[in-house]
PDB file of C-alpha atoms in Angstrom:
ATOM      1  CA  UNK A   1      -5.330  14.336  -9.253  1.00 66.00           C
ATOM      2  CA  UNK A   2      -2.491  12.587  -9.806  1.00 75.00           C
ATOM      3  CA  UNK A   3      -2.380   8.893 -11.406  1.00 83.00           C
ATOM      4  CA  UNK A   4      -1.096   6.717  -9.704  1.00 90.00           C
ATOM      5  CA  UNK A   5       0.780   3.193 -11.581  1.00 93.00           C
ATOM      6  CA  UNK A   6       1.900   0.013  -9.387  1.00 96.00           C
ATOM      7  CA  UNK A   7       3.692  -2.584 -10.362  1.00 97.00           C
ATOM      8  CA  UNK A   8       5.914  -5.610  -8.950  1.00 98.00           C
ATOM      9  CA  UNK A   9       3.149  -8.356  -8.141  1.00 98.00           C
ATOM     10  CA  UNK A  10       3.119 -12.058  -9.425  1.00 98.00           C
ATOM     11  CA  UNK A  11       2.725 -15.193  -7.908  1.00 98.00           C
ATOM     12  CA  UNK A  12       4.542 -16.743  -5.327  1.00 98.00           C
ATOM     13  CA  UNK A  13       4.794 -19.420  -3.151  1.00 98.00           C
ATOM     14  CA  UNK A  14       4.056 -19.169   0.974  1.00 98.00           C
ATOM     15  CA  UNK A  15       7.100 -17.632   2.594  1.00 98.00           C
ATOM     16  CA  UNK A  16       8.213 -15.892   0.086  1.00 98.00           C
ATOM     17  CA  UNK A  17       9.103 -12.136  -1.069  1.00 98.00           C
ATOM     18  CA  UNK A  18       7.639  -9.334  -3.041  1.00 98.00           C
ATOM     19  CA  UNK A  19       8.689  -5.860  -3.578  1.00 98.00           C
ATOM     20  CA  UNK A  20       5.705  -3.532  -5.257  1.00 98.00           C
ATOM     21  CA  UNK A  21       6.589   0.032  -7.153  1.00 97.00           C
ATOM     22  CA  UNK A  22       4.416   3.148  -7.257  1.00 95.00           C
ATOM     23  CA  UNK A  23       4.956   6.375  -9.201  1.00 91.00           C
ATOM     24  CA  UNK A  24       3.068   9.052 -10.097  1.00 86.00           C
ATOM     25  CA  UNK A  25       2.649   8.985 -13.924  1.00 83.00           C
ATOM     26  CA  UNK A  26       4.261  12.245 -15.697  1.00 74.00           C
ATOM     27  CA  UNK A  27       4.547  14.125 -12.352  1.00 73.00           C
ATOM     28  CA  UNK A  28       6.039  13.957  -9.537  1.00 72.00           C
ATOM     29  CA  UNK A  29       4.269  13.170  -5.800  1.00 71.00           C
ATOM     30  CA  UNK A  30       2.183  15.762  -4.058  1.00 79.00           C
ATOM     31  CA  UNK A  31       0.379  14.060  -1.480  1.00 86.00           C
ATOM     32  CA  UNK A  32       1.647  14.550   2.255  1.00 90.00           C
ATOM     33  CA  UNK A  33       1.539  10.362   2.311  1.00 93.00           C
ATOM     34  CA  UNK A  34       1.278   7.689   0.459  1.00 94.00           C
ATOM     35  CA  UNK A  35      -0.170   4.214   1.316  1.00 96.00           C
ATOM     36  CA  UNK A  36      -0.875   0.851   0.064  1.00 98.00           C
ATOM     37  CA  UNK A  37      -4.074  -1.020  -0.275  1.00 98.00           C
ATOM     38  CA  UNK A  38      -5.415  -4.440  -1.242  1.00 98.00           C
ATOM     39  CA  UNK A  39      -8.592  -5.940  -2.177  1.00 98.00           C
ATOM     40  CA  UNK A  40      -9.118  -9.984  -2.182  1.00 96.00           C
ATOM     41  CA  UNK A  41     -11.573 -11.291  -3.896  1.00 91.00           C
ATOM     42  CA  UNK A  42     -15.136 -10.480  -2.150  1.00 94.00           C
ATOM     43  CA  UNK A  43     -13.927  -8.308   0.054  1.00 96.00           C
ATOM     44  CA  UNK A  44     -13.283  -4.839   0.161  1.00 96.00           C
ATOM     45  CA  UNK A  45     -10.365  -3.153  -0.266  1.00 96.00           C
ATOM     46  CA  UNK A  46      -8.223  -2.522   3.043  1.00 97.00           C
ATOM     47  CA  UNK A  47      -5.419  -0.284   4.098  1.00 97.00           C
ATOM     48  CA  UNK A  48      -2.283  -2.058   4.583  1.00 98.00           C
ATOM     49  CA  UNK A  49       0.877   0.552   4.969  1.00 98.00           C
ATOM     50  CA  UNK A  50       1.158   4.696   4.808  1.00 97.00           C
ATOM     51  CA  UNK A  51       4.138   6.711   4.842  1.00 97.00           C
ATOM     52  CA  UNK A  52       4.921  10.480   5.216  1.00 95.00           C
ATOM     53  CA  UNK A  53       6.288  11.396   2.434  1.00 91.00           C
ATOM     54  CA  UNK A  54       8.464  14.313   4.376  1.00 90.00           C
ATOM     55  CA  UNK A  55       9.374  12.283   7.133  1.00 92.00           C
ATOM     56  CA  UNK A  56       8.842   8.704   6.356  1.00 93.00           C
ATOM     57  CA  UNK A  57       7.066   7.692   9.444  1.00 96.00           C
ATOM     58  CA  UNK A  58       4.910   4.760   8.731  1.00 97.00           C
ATOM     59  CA  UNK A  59       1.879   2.743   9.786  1.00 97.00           C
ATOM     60  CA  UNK A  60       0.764  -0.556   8.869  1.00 98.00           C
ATOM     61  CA  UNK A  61      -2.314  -2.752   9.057  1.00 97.00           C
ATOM     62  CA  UNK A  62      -1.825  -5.222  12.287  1.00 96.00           C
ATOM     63  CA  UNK A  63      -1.347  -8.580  10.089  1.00 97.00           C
ATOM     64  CA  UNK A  64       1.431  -7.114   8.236  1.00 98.00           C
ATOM     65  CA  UNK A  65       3.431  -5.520  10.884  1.00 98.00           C
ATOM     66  CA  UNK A  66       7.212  -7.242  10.574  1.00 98.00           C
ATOM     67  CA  UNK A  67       6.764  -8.687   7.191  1.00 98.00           C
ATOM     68  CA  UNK A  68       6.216  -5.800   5.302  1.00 98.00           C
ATOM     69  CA  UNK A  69       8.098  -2.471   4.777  1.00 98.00           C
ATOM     70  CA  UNK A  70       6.729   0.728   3.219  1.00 98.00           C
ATOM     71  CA  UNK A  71       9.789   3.037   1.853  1.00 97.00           C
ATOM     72  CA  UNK A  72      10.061   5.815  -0.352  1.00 94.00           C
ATOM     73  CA  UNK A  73      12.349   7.145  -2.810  1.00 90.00           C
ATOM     74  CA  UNK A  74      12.388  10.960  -3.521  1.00 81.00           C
ATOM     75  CA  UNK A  75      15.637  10.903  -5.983  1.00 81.00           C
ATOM     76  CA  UNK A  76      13.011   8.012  -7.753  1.00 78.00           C
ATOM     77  CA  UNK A  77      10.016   9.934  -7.135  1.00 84.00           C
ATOM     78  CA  UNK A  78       8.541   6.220  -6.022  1.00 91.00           C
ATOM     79  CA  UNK A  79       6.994   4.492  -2.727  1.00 95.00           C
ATOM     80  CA  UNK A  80       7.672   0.468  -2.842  1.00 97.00           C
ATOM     81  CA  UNK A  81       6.532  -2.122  -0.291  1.00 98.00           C
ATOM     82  CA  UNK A  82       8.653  -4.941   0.382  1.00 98.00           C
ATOM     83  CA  UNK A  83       6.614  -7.766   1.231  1.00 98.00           C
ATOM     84  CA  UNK A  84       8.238 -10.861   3.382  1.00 98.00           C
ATOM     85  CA  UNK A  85       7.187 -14.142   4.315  1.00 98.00           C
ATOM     86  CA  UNK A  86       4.053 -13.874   2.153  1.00 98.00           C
ATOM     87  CA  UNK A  87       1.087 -15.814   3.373  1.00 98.00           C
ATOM     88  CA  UNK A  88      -2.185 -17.106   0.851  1.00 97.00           C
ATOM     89  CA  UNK A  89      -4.190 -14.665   3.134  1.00 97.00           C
ATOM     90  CA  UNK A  90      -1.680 -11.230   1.155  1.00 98.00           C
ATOM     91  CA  UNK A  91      -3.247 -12.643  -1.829  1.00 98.00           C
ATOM     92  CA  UNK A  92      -5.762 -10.044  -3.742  1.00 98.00           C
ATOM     93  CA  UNK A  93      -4.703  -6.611  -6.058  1.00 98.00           C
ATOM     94  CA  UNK A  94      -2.594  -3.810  -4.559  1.00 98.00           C
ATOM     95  CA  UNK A  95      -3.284  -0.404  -5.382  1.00 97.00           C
ATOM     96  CA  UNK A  96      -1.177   2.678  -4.063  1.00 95.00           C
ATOM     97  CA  UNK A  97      -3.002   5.844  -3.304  1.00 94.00           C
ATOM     98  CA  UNK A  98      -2.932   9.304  -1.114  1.00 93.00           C
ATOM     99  CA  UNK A  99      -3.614   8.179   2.577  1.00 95.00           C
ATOM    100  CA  UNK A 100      -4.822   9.368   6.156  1.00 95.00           C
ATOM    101  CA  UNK A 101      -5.203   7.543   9.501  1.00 95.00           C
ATOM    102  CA  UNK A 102      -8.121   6.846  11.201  1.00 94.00           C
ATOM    103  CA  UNK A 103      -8.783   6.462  14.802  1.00 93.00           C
ATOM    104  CA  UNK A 104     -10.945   4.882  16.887  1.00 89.00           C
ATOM    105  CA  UNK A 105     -11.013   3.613  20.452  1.00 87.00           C
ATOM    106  CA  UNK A 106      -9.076   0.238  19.539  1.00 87.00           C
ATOM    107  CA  UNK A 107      -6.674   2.242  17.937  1.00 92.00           C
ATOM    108  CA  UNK A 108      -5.983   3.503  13.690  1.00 94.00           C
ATOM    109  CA  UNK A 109      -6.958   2.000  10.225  1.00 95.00           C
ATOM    110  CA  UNK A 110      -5.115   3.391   6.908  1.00 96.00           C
ATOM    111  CA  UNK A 111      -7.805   4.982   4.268  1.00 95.00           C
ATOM    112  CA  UNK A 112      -7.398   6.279   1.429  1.00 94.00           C
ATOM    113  CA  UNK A 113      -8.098  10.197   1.110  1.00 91.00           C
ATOM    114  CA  UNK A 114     -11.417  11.250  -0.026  1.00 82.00           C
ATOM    115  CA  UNK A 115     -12.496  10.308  -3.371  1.00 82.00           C
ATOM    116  CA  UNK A 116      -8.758   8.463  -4.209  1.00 84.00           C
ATOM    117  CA  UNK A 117      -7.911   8.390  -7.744  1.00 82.00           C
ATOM    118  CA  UNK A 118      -7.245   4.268  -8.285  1.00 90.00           C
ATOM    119  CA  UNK A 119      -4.837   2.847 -10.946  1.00 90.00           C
ATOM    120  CA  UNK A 120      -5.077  -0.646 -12.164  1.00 94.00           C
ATOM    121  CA  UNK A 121      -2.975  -1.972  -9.227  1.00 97.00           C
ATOM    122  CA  UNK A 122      -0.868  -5.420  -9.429  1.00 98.00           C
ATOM    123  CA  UNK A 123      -1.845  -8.413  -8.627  1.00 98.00           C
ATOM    124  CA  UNK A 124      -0.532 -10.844  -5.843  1.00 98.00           C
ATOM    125  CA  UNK A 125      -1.128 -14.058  -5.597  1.00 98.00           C
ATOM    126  CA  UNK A 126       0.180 -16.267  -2.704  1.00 98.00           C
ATOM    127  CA  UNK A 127      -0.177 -20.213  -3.376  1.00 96.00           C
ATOM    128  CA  UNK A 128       1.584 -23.295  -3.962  1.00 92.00           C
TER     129      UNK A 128
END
């Protein structure tokens, strides 16, 4: 599998912006999508954005939906997420990763594809 390296978190206040960076290390993409996901401390990790690499159609977790953008770059061989008006719930380590959607009756979630391949991620960390 490809590895996977994200960078771009820090801390910052409530209401305030983030852009994160993936890239495949030493080769280029060569998963149909790519997606974002976050663990907080305690809790398990969660889908929050997936784009179509070919395409860029997106999806994003419910909470997220108008504050954060998933793009990609093919010239840059890179998938960012732009994260606006951050709130101390974002807070918890980002990791980028191969995704797929799944549904259910109350609609999709973002996972990652079977047995992901997960970098170190970057942390975020939304206080005063």
């Amino acid at each position: 599998q490809v590895q996977l390296v994200e960078s771009g978190g820090g801390l910052v206040q409530p209401g305030g912006s983030l852009r994160l960076s993936c890239a495949p290390s030493g080769r280029t993409f060569d998963y149909a999508a790519i997606g974002w996901f976050r663990q907080a401390p305690g809790k398990e990790r969660e889908g929050v954005s997936c784009i179509k690499i070919s395409d860029a159609t997106t999806w994003y977790k419910e909470s997220v939906k108008g504050r954060f953008t998933i793009s990609r770059d093919n010239a840059k061989n890179s998938v960012h997420l732009q994260m606006n008006s951050l709130k101390p719930e974002d807070t918890g380590v980002y990791y980028c990763a191969a995704c797929r959607l799944y549904y259910s009756g109350s609609g999709y979630e973002i996972w990652p594809m079977v047995r992901p391949s997960w970098g170190q991620g970057t942390q975020v960390t939304v206080s005063l």
